[in-house]
GROMACS .gro file of C-alpha atoms in nm:
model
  403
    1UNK     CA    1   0.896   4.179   7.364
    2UNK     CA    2   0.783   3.831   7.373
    3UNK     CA    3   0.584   3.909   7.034
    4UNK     CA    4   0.895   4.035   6.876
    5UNK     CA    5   1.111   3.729   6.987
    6UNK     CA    6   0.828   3.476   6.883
    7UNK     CA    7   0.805   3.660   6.537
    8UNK     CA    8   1.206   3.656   6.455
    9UNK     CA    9   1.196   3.290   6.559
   10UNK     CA   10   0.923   3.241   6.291
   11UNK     CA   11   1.131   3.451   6.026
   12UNK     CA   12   1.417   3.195   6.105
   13UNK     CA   13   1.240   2.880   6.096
   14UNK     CA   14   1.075   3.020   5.752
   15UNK     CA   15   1.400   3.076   5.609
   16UNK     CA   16   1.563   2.756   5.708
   17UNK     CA   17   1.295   2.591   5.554
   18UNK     CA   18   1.299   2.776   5.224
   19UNK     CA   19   1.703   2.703   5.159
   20UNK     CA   20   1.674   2.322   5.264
   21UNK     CA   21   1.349   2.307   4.984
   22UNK     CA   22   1.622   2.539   4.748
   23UNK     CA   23   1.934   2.341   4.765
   24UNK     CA   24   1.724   2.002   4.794
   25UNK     CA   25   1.531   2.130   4.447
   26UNK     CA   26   1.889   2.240   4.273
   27UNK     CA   27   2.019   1.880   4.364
   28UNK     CA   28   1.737   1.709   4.214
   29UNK     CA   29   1.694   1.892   3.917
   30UNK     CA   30   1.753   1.774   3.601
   31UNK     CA   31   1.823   2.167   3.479
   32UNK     CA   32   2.092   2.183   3.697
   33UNK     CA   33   2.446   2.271   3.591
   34UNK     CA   34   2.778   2.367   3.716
   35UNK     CA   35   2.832   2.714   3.800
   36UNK     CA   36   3.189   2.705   3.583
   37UNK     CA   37   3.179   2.548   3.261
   38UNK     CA   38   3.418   2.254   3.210
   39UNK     CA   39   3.680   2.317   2.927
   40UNK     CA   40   3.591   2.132   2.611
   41UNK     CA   41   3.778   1.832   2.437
   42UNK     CA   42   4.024   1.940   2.181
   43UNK     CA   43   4.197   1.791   1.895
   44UNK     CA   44   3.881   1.571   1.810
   45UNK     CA   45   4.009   1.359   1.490
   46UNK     CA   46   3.842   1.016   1.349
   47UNK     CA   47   4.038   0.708   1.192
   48UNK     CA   48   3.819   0.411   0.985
   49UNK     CA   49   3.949   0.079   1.130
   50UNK     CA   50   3.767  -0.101   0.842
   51UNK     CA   51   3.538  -0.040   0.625
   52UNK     CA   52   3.236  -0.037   0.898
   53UNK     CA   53   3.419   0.127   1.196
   54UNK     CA   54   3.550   0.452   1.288
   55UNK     CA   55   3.734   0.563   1.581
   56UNK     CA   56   3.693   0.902   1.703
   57UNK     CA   57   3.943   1.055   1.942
   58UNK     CA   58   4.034   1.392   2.148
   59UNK     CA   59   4.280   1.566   2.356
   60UNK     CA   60   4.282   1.639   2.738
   61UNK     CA   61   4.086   1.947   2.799
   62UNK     CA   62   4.332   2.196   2.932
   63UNK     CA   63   4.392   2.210   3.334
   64UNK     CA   64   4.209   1.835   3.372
   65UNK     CA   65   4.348   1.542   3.453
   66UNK     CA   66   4.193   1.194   3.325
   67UNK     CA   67   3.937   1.023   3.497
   68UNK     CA   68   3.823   1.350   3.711
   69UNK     CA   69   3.555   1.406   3.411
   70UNK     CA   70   3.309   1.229   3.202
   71UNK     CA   71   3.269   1.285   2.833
   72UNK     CA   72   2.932   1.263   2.622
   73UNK     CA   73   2.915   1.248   2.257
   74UNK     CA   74   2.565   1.204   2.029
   75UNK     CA   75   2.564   1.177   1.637
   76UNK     CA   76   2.337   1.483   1.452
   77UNK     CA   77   1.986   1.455   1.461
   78UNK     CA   78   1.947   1.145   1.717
   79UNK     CA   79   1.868   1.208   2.083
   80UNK     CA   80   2.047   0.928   2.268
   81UNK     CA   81   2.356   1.019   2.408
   82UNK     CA   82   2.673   0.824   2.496
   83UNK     CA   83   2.891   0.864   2.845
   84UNK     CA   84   3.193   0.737   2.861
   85UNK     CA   85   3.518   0.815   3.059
   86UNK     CA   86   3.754   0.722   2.805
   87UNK     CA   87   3.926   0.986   2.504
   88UNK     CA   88   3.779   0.790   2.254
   89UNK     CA   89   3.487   0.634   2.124
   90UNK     CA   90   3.402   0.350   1.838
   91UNK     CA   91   3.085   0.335   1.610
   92UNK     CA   92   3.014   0.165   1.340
   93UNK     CA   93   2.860   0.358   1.035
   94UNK     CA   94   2.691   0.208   0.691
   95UNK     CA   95   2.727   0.463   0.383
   96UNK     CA   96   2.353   0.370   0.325
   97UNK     CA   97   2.236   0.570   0.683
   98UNK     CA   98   2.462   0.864   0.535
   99UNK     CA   99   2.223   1.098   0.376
  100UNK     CA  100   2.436   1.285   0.231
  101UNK     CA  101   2.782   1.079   0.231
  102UNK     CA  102   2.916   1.208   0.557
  103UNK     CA  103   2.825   1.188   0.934
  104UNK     CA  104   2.890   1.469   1.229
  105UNK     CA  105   2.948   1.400   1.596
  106UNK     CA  106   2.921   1.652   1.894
  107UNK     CA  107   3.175   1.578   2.226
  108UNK     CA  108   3.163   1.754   2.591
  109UNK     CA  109   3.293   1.746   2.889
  110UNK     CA  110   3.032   1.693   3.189
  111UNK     CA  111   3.118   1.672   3.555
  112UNK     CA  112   2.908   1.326   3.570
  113UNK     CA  113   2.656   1.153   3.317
  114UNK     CA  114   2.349   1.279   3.512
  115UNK     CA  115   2.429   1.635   3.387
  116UNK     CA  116   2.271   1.821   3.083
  117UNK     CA  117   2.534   2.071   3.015
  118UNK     CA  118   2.608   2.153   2.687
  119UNK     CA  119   2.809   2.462   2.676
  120UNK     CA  120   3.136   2.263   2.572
  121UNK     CA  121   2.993   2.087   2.327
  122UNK     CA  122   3.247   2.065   1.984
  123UNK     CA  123   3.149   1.881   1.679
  124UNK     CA  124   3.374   1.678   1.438
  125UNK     CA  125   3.273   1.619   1.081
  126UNK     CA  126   3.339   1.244   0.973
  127UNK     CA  127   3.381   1.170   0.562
  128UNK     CA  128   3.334   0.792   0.393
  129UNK     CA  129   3.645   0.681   0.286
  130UNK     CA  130   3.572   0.688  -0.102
  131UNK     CA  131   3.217   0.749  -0.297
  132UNK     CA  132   3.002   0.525  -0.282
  133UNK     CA  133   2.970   0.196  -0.514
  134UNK     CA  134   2.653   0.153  -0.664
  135UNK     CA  135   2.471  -0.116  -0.659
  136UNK     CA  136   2.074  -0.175  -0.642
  137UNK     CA  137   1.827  -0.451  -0.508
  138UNK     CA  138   2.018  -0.618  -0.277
  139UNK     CA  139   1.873  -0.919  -0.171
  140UNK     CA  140   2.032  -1.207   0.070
  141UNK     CA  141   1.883  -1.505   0.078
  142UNK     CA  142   1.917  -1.821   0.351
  143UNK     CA  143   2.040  -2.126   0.130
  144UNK     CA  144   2.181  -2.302   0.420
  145UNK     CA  145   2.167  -2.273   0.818
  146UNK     CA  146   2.508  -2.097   0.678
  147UNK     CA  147   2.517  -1.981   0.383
  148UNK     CA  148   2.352  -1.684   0.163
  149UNK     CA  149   2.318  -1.607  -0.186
  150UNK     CA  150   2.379  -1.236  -0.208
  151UNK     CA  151   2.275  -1.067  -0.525
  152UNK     CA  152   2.264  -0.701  -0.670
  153UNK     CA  153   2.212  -0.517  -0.989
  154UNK     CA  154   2.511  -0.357  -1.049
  155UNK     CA  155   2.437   0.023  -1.043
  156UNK     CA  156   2.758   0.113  -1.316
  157UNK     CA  157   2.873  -0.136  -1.502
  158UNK     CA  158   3.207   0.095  -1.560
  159UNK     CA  159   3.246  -0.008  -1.224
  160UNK     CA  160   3.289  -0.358  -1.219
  161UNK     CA  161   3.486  -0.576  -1.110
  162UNK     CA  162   3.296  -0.534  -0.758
  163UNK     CA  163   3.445  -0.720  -0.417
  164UNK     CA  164   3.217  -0.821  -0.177
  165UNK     CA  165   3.392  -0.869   0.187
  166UNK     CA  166   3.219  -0.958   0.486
  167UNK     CA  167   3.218  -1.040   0.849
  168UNK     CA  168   3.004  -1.067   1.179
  169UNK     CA  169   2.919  -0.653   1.304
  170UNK     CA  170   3.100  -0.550   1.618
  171UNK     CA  171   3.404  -0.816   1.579
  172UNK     CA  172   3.737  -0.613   1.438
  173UNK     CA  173   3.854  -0.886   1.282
  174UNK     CA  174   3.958  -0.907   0.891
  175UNK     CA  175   3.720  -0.954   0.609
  176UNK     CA  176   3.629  -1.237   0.442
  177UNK     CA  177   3.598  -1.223   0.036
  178UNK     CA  178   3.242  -1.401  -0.096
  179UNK     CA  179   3.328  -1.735  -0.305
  180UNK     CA  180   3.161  -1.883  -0.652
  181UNK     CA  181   3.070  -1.511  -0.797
  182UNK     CA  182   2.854  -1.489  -1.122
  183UNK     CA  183   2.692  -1.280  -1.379
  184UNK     CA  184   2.313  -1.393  -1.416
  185UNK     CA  185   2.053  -1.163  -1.642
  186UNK     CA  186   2.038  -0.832  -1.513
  187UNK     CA  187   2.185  -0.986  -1.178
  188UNK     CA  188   2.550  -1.014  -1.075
  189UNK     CA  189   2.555  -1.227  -0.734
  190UNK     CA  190   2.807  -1.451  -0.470
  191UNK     CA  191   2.750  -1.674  -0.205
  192UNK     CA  192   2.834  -1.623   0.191
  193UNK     CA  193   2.983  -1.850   0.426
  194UNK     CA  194   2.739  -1.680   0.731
  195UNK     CA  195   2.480  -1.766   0.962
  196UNK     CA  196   2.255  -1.425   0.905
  197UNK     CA  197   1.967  -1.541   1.110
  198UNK     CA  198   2.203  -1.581   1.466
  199UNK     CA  199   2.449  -1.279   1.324
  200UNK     CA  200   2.443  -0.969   1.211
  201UNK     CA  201   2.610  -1.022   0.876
  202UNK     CA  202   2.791  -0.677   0.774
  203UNK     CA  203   2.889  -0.611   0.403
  204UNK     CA  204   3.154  -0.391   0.205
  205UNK     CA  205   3.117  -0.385  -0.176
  206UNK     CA  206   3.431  -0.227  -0.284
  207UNK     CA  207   3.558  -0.117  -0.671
  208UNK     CA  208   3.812   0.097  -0.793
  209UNK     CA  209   3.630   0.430  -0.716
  210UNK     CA  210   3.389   0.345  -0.546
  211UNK     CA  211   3.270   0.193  -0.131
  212UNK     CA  212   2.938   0.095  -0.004
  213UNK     CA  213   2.883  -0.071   0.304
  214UNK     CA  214   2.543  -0.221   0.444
  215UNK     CA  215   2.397  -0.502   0.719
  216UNK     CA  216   2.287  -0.766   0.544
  217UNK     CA  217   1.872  -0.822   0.590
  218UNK     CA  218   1.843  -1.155   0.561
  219UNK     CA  219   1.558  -1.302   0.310
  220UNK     CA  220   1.468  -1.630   0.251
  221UNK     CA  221   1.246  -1.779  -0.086
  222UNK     CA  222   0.865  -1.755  -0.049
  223UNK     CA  223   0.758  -2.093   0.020
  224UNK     CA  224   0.541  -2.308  -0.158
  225UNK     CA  225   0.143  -2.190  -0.091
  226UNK     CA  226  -0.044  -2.567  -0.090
  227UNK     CA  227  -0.443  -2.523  -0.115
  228UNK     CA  228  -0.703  -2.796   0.007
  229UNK     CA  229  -1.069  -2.751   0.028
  230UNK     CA  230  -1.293  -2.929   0.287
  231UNK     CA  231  -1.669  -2.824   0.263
  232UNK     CA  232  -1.733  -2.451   0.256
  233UNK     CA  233  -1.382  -2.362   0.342
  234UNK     CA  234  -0.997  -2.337   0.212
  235UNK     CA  235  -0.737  -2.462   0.379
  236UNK     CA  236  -0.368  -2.285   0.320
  237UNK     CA  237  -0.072  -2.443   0.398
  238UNK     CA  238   0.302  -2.431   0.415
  239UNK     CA  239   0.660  -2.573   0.498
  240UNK     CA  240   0.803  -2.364   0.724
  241UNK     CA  241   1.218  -2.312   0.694
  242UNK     CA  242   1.451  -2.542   0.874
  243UNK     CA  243   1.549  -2.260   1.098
  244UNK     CA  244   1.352  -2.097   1.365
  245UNK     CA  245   1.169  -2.393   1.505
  246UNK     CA  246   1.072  -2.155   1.808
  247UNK     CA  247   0.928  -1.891   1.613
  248UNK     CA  248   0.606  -1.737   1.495
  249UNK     CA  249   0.583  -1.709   1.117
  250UNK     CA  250   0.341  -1.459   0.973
  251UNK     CA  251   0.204  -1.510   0.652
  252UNK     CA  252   0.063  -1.243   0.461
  253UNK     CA  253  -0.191  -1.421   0.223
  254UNK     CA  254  -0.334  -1.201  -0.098
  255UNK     CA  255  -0.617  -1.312  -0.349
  256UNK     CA  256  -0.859  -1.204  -0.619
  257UNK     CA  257  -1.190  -1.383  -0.597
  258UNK     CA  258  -1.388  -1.415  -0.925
  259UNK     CA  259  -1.174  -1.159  -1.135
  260UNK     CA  260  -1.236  -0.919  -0.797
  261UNK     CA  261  -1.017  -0.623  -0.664
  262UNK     CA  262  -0.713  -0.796  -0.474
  263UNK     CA  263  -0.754  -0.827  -0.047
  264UNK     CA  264  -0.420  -0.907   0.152
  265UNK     CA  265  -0.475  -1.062   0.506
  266UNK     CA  266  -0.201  -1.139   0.769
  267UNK     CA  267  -0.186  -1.475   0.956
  268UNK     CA  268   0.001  -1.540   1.238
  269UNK     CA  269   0.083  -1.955   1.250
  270UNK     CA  270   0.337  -2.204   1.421
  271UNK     CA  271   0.258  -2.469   1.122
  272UNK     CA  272  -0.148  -2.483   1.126
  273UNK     CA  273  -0.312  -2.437   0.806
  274UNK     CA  274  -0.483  -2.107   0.791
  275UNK     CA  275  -0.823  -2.122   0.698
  276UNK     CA  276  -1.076  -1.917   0.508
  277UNK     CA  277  -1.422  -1.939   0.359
  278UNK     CA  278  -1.453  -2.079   0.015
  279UNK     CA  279  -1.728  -1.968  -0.279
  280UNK     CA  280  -1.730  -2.275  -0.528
  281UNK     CA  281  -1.834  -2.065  -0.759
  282UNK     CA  282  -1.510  -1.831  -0.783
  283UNK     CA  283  -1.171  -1.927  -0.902
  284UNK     CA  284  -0.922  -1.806  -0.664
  285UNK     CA  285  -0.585  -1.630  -0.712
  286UNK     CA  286  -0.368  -1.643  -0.450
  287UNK     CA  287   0.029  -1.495  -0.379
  288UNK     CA  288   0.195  -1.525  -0.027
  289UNK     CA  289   0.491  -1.431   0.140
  290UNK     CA  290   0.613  -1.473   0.512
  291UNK     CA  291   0.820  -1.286   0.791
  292UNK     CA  292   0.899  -1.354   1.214
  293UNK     CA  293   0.712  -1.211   1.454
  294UNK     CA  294   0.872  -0.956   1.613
  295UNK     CA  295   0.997  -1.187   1.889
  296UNK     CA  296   1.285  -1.345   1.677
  297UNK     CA  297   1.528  -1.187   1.459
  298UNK     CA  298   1.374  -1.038   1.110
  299UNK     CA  299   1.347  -1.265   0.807
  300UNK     CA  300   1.155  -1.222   0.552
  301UNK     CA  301   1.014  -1.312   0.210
  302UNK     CA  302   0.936  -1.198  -0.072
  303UNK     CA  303   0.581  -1.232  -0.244
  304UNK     CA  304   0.585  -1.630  -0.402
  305UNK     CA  305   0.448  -1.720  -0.720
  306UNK     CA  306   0.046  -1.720  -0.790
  307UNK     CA  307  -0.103  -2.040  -0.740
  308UNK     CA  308  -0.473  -2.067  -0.862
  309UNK     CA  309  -0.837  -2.273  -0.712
  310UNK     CA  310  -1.134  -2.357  -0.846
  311UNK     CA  311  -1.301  -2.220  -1.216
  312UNK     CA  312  -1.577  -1.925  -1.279
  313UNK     CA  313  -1.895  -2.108  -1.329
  314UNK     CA  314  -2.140  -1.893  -1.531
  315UNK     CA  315  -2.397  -1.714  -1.306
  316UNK     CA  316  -2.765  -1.891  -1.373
  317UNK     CA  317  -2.871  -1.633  -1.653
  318UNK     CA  318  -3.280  -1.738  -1.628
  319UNK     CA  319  -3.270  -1.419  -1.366
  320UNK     CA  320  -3.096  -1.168  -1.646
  321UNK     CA  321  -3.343  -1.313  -1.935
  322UNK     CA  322  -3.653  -1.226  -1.728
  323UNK     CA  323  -3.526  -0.912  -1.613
  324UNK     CA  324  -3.426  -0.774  -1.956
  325UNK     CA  325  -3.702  -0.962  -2.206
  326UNK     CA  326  -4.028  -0.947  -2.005
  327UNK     CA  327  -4.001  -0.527  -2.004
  328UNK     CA  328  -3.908  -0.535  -2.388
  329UNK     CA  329  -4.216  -0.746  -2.420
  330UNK     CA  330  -4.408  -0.537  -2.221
  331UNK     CA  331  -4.243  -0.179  -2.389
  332UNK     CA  332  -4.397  -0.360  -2.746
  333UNK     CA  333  -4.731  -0.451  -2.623
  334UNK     CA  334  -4.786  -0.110  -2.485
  335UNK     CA  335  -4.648   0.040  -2.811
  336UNK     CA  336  -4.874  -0.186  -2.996
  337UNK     CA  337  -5.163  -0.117  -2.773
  338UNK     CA  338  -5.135   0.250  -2.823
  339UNK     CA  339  -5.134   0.245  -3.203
  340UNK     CA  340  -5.472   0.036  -3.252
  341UNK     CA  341  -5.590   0.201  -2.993
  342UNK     CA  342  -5.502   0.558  -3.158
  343UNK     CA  343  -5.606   0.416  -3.528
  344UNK     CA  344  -5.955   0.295  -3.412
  345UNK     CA  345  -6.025   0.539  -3.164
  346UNK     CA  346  -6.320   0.613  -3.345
  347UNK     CA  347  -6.496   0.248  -3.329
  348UNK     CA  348  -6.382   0.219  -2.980
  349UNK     CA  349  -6.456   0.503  -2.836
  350UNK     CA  350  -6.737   0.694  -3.098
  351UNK     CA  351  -6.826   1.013  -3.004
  352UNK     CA  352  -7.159   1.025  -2.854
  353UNK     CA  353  -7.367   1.360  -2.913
  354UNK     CA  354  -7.551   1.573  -2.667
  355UNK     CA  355  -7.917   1.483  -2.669
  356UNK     CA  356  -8.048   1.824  -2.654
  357UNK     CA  357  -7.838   1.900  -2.953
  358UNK     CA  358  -7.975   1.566  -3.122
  359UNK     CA  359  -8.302   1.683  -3.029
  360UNK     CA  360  -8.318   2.054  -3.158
  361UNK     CA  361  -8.182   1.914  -3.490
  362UNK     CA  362  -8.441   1.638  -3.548
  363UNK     CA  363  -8.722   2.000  -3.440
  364UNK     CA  364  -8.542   2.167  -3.648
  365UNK     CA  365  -8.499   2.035  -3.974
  366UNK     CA  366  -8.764   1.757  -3.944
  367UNK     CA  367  -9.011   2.027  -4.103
  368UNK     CA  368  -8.791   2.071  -4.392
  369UNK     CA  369  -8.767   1.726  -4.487
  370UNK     CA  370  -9.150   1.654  -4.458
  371UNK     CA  371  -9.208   1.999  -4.677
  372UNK     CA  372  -8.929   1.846  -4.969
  373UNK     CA  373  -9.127   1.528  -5.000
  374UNK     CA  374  -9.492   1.695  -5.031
  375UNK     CA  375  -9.422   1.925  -5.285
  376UNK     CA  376  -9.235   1.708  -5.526
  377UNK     CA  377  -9.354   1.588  -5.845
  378UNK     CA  378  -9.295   1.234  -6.018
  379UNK     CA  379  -9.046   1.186  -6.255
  380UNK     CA  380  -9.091   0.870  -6.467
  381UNK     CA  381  -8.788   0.687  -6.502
  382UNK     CA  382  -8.645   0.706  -6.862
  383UNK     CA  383  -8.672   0.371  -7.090
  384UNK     CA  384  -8.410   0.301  -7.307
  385UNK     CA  385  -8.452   0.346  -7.679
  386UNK     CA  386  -8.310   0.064  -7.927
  387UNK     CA  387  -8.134   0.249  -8.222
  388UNK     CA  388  -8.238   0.141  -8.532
  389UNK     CA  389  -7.971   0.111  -8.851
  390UNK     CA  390  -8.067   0.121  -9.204
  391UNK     CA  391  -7.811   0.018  -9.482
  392UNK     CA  392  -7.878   0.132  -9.782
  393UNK     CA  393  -7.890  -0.121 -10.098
  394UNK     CA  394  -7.773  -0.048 -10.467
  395UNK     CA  395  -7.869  -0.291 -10.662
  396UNK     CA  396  -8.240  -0.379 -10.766
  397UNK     CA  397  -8.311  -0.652 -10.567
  398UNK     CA  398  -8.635  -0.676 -10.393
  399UNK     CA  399  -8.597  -0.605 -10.001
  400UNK     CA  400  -8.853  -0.638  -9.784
  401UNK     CA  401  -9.008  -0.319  -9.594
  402UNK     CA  402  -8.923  -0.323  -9.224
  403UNK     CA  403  -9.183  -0.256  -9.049
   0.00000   0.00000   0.00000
């Protein structure tokens, strides 16, 4: 009996145990969701304040009463997520981060922000107002602590006249219209009244057909590169903008050395020069440009004009005339060498007989040549003979007899 009692009192304690662990694990866990799914939003419909901001609202979900629920929303193919307890929410959209011209939002209702149910999710499909404008390189450059100079190649010329509004992202208020617009070659351009390195600077090029809307990226010109040389060593310098006193500047630097393949380094400076080692004997090509760090706001440059150091001096050529002369000299006294030696191969190197054979030559025909001289005769050398000639005379006139 006591055995029996001590055993149930185990089985209880085990299964106390077991549903605290349970309920504790379905409280903490992230997977968890209501057992009853939570009606949906209805009526989800969108309304563009401007030209950068939509509204997107719904309906109460049927049999809920505001403020007892939470609503999430999250654009398509990003995975932050949005609570918020209100109907409604308000982004603001750029036709250049619409792939394909349009954008698509999914709403549901959730018990409280913590939760990951999904199951009344509902998605609403959000359209541009009108196609887009074209336009290509834009660039916005600093001018001023407050002004820009805001350029673009117009991408349809049918579509000009273009109007360029602007304001500060994330204030509704009305747009302002760019002043002093002009045509330049290739370039049609206006100028901002905007401080793009404190704001974000938000732009709407409208025409007739045609809407595209951007944030400006602000750009400044590539300032001057100034090169000094002190012994072995370059020294690069710059003037930094009037703006940003408190930031880092990096400056990417790229050169050719001595008609060499191009190398691009990165320098991070607060004003210093930036120094690098210097070949005298090289003429240097270099191009810079220049952007923050990452701890202040994004400005950039683009790459400035090349500025050029120091001349090619011709490479000391004694080194290339021994190394190519002295083996054609060589290559023609061996040539030479071979031929004389080949042609009088037979004064310079005669060809000396075997003795033995020397020997049984002389044995042999030294009998021969003894037996030729004994047994021949003398032969008297012939004298010459004096021809006589007789002429033969007519006449009778004594001639005297030759004896």
């Amino acid at each position: 009996m006591t055995v029996t009692a001590e055993f149930f009192t185990f089985l209880t304690f085990t299964a106390i145990i077991m549903a605290h662990h349970c309920k504790a694990g379905a409280i903490e866990s992230p997977l968890f969701v209501s057992r009853a799914a939570l009606p949906p939003p209805t009526g989800l419909s969108f309304e563009w304040v401007d030209a950068f901001t939509v509204n997107v609202s719904w309906k109460k979900p049927s049999g809920l009463q505001d403020g007892d629920v939470w609503y999430k929303y999250r654009l398509e193919h990003t995975k932050s997520d949005v609570c918020v307890k209100s109907r409604n929410f308000s982004e603001t959209l750029f036709t250049g981060e619409a792939g394909s011209g349009n954008w698509t939002y999914f709403v549901w209702t959730v018990e409280h922000c913590h939760s990951l149910d999904e199951r009344t999710k509902v998605s609403i499909f959000i359209q541009i107002p009108k196609a887009r404008a074209e336009m290509k390189d834009i660039k916005c450059i600093i001018t001023r602590t407050s002004e820009m100079n805001c350029s673009w190649i117009p991408g349809n010329p049918l579509n000009t006249p273009l109007k360029l509004s602007y304001r500060i992202c994330g204030l509704i208020k009305p747009l302002r219209e760019c002043h002093q617009p002009y045509v330049g070659a290739g370039r049609n351009g206006c100028y901002l009244t905007a401080d793009g390195v404190k704001n974000d600077i938000c732009v709407s090029s409208e025409t007739h057909t045609g809407l595209s809307t951007f944030q400006i990226a602000p750009m400044i010109d590539p300032p001057e590169l100034s090169i000094g040389e002190e012994g072995d060593e370059l020294k690069l310098s710059w003037v930094h903008p009037t703006f940003g006193e408190s930031c880092s500047w990096i400056y990417r630097v790229c050169y050719k050395k001595c008609n060499q393949s191009e190398k691009c380094d990165n320098h991070l400076t607060k004003g210093e020069p930036v120094v690098m080692p210097y070949d005298k004997s090289c003429r240097y090509e270099f191009s810079s440009s220049v952007k923050t760090d990452h701890y202040c706001k994004t400005v950039f440059s683009e790459r400035g004009k090349v500025v050029s150091y120091g001349t090619n001096e011709p490479a000391d050529k004694t080194l290339t005339v021994v190394a190519i002369v002295l083996p054609v000299i060589l290559s023609i006294c061996i040539f030479l060498s071979c031929y004389c030696f080949r042609r009088h191969s037979s004064i310079i190197c005669p060809v000396i007989p075997d003795p033995s054979a020397i020997f049984k030559e002389m044995m042999m025909n030294g009998n021969k040549e003894l037996k030729t001289k004994a047994g021949s005769l003398y032969t008297p050398v012939p004298e010459p003979i004096e021809s006589c000639k007789v002429n033969v005379v007519t006449d009778n006139i004594a001639v005297p007899l030759i004896s």
